[in-house]
Amino acid sequence: MKKLTLLLVFLALILAGCGAAEPVEADLFAMDTVMNLRIWGDREDLRTATEEIHRLDTLLSAANSGSSVSQLNSAGMAKLSGDLLTLTRDAVSLSEKTSGAFDPTVYPLVCLWGFPSDEYHVPTQEELDKVLPLIGTEHIRLNGDAVTLDPGTMLDFGAVAKGYTSQRCADLLLERGVQAALLNLGGNVQTVGTKPDGSSWTVGIADPENPTDAIATLTFSGSMALVTSGGYQRYFEFLGNSYHHILDPETGMPAENGLASVTVLCDNGEIADAYSTALFVIGLDKAVEFWKSQNDFEAVFIMNDRTIYATAGCSDLLGNCEFTVIER
Ligand code: ADP
Ligand code: MG
């Protein structure tokens, strides 16, 4: 899967093109994925973004026993501060907003399926029934900056960590006066500002069947986040069936509803990341209802049969494919 991520990063970069002045650039491995940063700024800007990514990786990875999240999960309680407090509060509210489709307490399920260890396992219904009662934000008790988890409940910020991090980097770079940046955190793309030649950003949406190719492109300007969730990004096969890493918190099973991927375009990376996961869980019809109830994002839906739907606000930005527009 890591090879795939590398190719996705490569693809998005080809499509992104270059401005007149050359950007400074770095590749790095963090948050279990390959990342590429291109900044129309100086080496110090690049160092700032790189250090921020490593700092948040150390804090947020549930699978890394040294991380703050992992320590919270073992202890069941902690005093939170800084990013962890912000993320916990945001995650609870994004979970409520998406009616639990995005759920930061899925970690016991994620472990049951063996995703953190790569020791995959298809759980029996009995095993799922034991773990499902631990899932849900009602098991997170936040009191000021103190958090207590019900016994067995564990947090996983995997579905928002990259989006939160890319947004933090974008904010830091803007504060530093950077003119433009293209941050690709394993397929989570964040654009900052405008390239020196004034050209728009063009980012590819991966073809779910052949993720090294783009099935479509989105062209837009300014600081935006473009985040895709898809079953093809991480999965395993067992007895002829395929099981991916985005779980429906209600059933404990990988979400299966005809969607191959959801791409969210939004001016905030953290929200884009939480929404792309949530919309992938609830499926096209409910996702369209959710879009109609919100004003903070646009989305492109790719179905398993390769048909493409785009919400009205991004239909003019979508290129290189045939699609149906979803009107408000
Ligand atoms: P990716 O991390 O591949 O970009 P996502 O942002 O959709 O994709 O996040 C998927 C990760 O989030 C999973 O690997 C798992 O750790 C966690 N996760 C799985 N299902 C959910 C869910 N319904 N809500 C919140 N987190 C989830
Ligand atoms: Mg996500």
CSV table of C-alpha atoms in Angstrom, one decimal, residues 86-104 137 140 157 159-161 163-164 264 266 268-279 282 290 294 296-297:
chain,number,residue,atom,x,y,z
A,86,THR,CA,-8.4,20.8,20.3
A,87,LEU,CA,-8.6,17.6,18.3
A,88,THR,CA,-10.6,15.7,20.9
A,89,ARG,CA,-13.1,18.5,21.1
A,90,ASP,CA,-13.3,18.9,17.3
A,91,ALA,CA,-13.6,15.1,16.8
A,92,VAL,CA,-16.5,14.9,19.3
A,93,SER,CA,-18.3,17.7,17.6
A,94,LEU,CA,-17.6,16.4,14.0
A,95,SER,CA,-18.8,13.0,15.1
A,96,GLU,CA,-22.1,14.6,16.4
A,97,LYS,CA,-22.4,16.7,13.2
A,98,THR,CA,-22.1,13.5,11.0
A,99,SER,CA,-24.5,11.5,13.3
A,100,GLY,CA,-21.6,9.2,14.3
A,101,ALA,CA,-20.5,8.2,10.8
A,102,PHE,CA,-17.1,9.8,11.6
A,103,ASP,CA,-16.3,8.4,15.1
A,104,PRO,CA,-13.0,8.9,16.9
A,137,THR,CA,-18.5,9.5,21.6
A,140,ILE,CA,-15.6,10.1,26.0
A,157,PHE,CA,-7.6,10.2,15.1
A,159,ALA,CA,-9.4,9.8,9.9
A,160,VAL,CA,-8.6,13.5,10.8
A,161,ALA,CA,-4.9,13.5,11.7
A,163,GLY,CA,-6.2,16.9,7.5
A,164,TYR,CA,-5.6,18.5,10.9
A,264,VAL,CA,-14.2,16.6,-0.3
A,266,CYS,CA,-13.3,22.5,1.7
A,268,ASN,CA,-10.4,23.5,6.2
A,269,GLY,CA,-8.2,20.3,6.1
A,270,GLU,CA,-9.5,18.8,9.3
A,271,ILE,CA,-13.2,19.2,8.3
A,272,ALA,CA,-12.4,17.9,4.8
A,273,ASP,CA,-10.8,14.8,6.3
A,274,ALA,CA,-13.6,14.0,8.8
A,275,TYR,CA,-16.3,14.6,6.2
A,276,SER,CA,-14.6,12.4,3.5
A,277,THR,CA,-14.5,9.5,6.0
A,278,ALA,CA,-18.1,10.2,7.2
A,279,LEU,CA,-19.5,10.5,3.6
A,282,ILE,CA,-23.0,6.8,4.9
A,290,PHE,CA,-25.8,16.0,4.4
A,294,GLN,CA,-24.3,22.2,5.2
A,296,ASP,CA,-18.9,24.3,4.1
A,297,PHE,CA,-17.9,21.8,1.5
